[in-house]
XYZ file of C-alpha atoms in Angstrom:
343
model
C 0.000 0.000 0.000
C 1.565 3.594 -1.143
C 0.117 6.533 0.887
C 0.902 10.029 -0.098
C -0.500 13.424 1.184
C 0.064 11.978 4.659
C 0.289 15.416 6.729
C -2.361 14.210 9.075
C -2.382 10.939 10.823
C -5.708 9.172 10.308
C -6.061 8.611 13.974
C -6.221 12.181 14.856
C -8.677 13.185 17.442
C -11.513 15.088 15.655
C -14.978 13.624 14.591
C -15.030 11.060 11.372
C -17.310 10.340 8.658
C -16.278 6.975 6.569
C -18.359 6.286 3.759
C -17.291 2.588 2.119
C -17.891 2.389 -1.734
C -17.652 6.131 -2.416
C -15.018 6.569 -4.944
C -16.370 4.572 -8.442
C -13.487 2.296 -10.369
C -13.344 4.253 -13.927
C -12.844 1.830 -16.737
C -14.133 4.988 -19.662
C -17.148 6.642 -19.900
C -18.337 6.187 -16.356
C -16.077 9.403 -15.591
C -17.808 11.960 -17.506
C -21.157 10.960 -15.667
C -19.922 11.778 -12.467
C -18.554 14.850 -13.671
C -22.249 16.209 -13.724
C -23.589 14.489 -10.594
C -25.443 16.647 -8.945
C -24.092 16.686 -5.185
C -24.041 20.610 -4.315
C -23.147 19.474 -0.583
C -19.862 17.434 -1.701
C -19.060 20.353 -4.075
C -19.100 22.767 -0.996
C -17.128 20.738 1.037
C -14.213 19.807 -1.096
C -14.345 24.041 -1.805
C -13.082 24.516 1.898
C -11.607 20.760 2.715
C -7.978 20.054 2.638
C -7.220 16.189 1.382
C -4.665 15.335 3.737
C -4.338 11.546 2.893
C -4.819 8.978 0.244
C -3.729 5.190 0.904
C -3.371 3.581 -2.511
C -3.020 -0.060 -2.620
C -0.040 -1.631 -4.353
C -0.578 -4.303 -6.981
C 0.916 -7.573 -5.491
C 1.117 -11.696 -6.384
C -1.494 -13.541 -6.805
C -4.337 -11.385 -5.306
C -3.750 -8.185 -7.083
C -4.973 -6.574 -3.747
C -5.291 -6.440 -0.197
C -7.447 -8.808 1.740
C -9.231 -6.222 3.787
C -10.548 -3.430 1.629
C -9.716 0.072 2.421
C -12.857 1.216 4.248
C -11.922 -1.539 6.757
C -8.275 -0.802 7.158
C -9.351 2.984 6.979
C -11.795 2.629 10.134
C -9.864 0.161 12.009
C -6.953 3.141 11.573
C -9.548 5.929 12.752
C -10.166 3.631 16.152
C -6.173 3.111 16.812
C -5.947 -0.729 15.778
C -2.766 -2.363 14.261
C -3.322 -2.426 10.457
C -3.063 -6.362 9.962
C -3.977 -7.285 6.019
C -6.784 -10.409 6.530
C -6.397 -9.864 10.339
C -8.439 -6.703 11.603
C -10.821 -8.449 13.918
C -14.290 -7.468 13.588
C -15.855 -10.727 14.923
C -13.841 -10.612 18.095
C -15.256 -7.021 18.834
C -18.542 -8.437 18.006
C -18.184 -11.245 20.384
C -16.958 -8.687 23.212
C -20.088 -6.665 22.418
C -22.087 -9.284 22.916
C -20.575 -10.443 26.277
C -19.099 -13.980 24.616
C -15.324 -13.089 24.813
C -13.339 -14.946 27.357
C -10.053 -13.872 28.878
C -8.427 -16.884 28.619
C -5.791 -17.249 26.159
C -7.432 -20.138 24.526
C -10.630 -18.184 23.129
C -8.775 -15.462 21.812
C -9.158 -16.121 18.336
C -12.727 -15.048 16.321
C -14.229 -15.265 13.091
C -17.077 -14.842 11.225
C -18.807 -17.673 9.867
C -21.267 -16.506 6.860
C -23.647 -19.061 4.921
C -23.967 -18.240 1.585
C -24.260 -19.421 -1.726
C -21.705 -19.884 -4.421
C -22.374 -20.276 -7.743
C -20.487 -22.286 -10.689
C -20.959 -21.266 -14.092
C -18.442 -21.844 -16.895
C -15.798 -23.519 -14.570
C -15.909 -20.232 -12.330
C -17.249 -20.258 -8.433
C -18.342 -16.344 -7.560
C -19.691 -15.913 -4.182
C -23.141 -13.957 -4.064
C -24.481 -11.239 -2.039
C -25.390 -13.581 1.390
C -27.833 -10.512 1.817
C -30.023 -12.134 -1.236
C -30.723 -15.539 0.245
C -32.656 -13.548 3.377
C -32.449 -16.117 5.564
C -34.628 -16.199 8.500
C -34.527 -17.196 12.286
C -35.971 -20.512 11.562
C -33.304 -21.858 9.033
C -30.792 -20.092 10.803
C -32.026 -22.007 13.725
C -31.743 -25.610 11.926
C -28.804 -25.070 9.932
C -26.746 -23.769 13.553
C -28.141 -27.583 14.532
C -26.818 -29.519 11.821
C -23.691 -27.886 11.265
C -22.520 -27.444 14.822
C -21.305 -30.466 15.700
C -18.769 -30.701 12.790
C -17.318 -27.598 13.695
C -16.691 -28.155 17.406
C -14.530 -32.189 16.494
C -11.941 -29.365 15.187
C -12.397 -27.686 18.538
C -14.261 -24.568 16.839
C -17.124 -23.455 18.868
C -19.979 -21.122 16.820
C -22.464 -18.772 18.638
C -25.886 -17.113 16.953
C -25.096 -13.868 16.429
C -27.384 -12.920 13.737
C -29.521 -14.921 10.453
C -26.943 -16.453 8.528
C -24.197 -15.491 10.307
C -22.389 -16.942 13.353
C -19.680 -16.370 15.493
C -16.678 -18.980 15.430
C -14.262 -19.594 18.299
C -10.594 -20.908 17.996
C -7.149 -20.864 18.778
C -7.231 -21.766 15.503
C -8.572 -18.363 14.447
C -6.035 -15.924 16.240
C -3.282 -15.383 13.438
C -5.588 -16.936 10.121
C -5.441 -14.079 7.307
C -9.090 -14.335 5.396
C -10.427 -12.301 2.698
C -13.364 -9.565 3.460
C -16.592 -10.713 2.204
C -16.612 -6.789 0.764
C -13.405 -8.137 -1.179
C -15.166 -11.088 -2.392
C -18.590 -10.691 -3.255
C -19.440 -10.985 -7.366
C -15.799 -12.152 -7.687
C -14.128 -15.881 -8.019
C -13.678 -17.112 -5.163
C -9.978 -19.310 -5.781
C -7.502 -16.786 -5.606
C -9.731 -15.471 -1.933
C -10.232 -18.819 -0.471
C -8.180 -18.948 3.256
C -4.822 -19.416 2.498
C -4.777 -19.296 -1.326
C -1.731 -16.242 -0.799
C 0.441 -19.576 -0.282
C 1.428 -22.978 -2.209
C -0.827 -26.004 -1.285
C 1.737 -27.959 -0.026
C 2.340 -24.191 2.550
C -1.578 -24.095 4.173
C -1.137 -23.683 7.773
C -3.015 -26.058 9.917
C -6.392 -23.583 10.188
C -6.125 -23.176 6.134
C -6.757 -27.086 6.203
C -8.829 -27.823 8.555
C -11.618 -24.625 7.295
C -11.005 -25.943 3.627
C -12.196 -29.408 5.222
C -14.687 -28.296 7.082
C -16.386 -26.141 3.803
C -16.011 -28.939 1.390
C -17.622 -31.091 4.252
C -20.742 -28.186 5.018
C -21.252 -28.227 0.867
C -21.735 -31.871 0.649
C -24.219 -31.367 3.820
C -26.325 -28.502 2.509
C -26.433 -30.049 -1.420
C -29.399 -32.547 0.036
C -30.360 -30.535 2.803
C -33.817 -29.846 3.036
C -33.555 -25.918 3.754
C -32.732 -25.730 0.656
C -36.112 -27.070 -1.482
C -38.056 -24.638 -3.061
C -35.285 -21.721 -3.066
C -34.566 -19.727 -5.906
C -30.742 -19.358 -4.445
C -29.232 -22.113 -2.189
C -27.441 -22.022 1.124
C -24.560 -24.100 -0.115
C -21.491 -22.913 1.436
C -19.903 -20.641 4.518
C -17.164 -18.176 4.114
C -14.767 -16.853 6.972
C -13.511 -13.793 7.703
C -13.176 -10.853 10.281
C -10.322 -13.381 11.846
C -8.484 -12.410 14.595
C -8.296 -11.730 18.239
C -9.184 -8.473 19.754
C -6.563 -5.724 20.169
C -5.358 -6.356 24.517
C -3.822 -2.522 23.873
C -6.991 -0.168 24.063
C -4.241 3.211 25.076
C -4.412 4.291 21.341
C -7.997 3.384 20.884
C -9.391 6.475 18.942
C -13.068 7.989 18.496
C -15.367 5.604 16.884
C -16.415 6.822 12.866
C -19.799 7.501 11.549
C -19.267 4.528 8.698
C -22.130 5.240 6.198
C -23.033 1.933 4.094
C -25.797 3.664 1.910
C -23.629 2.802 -1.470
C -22.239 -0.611 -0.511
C -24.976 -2.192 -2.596
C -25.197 -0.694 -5.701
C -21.586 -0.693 -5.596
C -21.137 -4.394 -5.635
C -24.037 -4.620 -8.165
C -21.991 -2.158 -10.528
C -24.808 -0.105 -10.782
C -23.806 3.380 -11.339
C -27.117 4.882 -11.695
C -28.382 3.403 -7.989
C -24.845 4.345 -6.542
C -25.415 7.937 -7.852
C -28.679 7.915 -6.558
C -27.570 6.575 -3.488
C -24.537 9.581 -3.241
C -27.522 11.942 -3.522
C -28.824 10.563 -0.506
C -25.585 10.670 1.373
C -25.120 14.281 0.031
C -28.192 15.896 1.713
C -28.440 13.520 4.920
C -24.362 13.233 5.560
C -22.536 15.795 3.982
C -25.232 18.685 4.475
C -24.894 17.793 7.896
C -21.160 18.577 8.637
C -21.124 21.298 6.490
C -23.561 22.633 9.172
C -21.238 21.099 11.987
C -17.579 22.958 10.185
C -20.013 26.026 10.472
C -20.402 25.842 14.083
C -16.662 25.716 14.698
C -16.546 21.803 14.790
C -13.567 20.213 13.226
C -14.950 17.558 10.835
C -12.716 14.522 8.675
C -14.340 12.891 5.611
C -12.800 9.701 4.508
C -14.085 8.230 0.670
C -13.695 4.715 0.297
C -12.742 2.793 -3.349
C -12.357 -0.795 -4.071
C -8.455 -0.352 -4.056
C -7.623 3.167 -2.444
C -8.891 5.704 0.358
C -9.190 9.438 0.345
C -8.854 11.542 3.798
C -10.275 14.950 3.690
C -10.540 17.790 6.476
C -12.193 20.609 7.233
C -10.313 23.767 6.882
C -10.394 27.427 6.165
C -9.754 28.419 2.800
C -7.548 30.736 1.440
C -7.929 33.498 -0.327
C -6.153 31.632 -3.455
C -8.692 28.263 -3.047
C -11.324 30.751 -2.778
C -10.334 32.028 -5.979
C -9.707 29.214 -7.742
C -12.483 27.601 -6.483
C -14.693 30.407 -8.003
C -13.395 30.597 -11.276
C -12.454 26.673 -11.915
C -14.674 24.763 -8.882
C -13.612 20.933 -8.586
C -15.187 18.775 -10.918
C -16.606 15.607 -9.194
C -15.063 13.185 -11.728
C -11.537 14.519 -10.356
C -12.431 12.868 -6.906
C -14.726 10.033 -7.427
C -13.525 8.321 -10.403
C -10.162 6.372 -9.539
C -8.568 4.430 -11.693
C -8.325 0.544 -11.666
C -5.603 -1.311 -9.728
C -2.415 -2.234 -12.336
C 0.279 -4.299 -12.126
């Protein structure tokens, strides 16, 4: 990851707005569109912000980028945790919230586990949205019976936490890098799968034993009968948010506003619901802390891409960026079109 701009830690004390999926991946035309998108509120913040940051990732063997995407690393920087790649651990803060974390050593490690469904066409295994098999409290209830027990012979306890999605103890889960399901979702799934950033003969024992236990779970849930009469099966899990929680809490930072609206229509590709959806954030998130920089309140704006992040402050302008912001105002394509990752 190349960072640039960096004048301003991310971590610095002053209130945070994160918005994931904000900055669009131009491949041609899709540039000039958001050149006229009408989002006065953006336009009158970049007039007076200062970008102070951008984190760009760096094209790397054989994943072509990071396992967390940058809103995550960019929010678990903004609350002071170490910036692990595959490691931050959002399932062992969710356990701690939820008053499941133990203190022994030998619960330290969390994941979640997600059921989803993968699907195969030409020779290719993408992993869909889990959002669009909307699974409810009753098959979340029967599937937590029948796959328990499999889990806990490797010694991996799971916990409801919410439909289709579960909380996994382990040892074995403290130090296993795993790809976001942000990072994964409408993609293959091979070069993503836990420990697929090493040779076969390399997987660590947690590698094998969660590529056991999924190849087991998919030959369980191909005749299971959850699974009659839906449009898209349950026929997999995936893993991720690994980790244990950060012991060091002296660094721990303000918690972000992290605004999801364009997640979505992001990882649909659809341009014309994500520009809707940046309307949306315009008048209900950036309208709002125009107001707050108004009142004397120090605000941070962090934009979010599939392979880079953007950290902007609050400032006064000067007389010059008044100027040229008069005569030659920012055009939006300059700030939320990025290009793709290269090699």
């Amino acid at each position: 990851m190349t960072s640039v701009l960096t004048s301003a830690p991310l971590n610095a004390a002053r209130e945070t707005t994160l918005i994931p999926f904000s900055l669009w991946t131009a491949h041609g035309p899709e540039a000039s569109v958001l050149a006229k998108a009408e989002l006065p509120h953006l336009r009158a913040w970049l007039a007076q912000a200062q970008r102070v940051d951008v984190q760009v990732d760096k094209a790397q063997e054989p994943l072509l980028a990071t396992l967390s995407p940058p809103h995550e690393r960019a929010w678990a920087q903004t609350i002071g945790w170490p910036a692990t790649d595959g490691g931050l651990p959002w399932a062992a803060r969710a356990a701690a919230e939820h008053g499941l974390a133990a203190t022994d050593a030998s619960s330290l490690g969390w994941a979640f586990m997600t059921l989803c469904n993968w699907h195969v066409s030409n020779g290719q295994v993408t992993l869909g949205d889990p959002a669009y098999l909307q699974i409810d409290d009753a098959t979340d209830a029967t599937l937590f019976k029948a796959m328990q027990s499999f889990f806990a012979e490797d010694g991996i306890a799971l916990h409801p936490y919410k439909p289709g999605q579960w909380l996994a103890q382990s040892p074995l889960l403290a130090d296993l890098p795993t790809a976001s399901l942000d990072r994964v979702i409408g993609r293959n799934i091979d070069p993503w799968l836990v420990g697929s950033h090493v040779a076969a003969d390399a997987l660590s024992p947690a590698a094998k034993v969660l590529r056991r236990l999924q190849n087991e779970m998919q030959m369980l849930l191909y005749t299971h009968p959850v699974n009659e009469g839906r449009s898209l099966t349950i026929n997999s899990f995936w893993i991720h948010g690994t980790g244990a929680f950060p012991s060091d809490t002296t660094g721990r930072k303000q918690e972000p506003a992290v605004i999801q609206t364009l997640r979505a229509s992001a990882l649909q590709q659809d341009l014309i619901g994500w520009l809707e959806g940046w309307q949306h954030v315009d008048a209900h998130v950036v309208a709002p802390m125009l107001s707050r920089v108004a009142a004397g309140e120090t605000q941070r704006l962090v934009l979010c891409g599939e392979y880079e992040f953007h950290v902007y402050d609050s400032a006064s302008p000067s007389l010059w960026q008044r100027v040229r912001t008069h005569f030659a105002p920012t055009s939006l394509d300059t700030v939320l079109a990025v290009a793709p990752l290269k090699d």
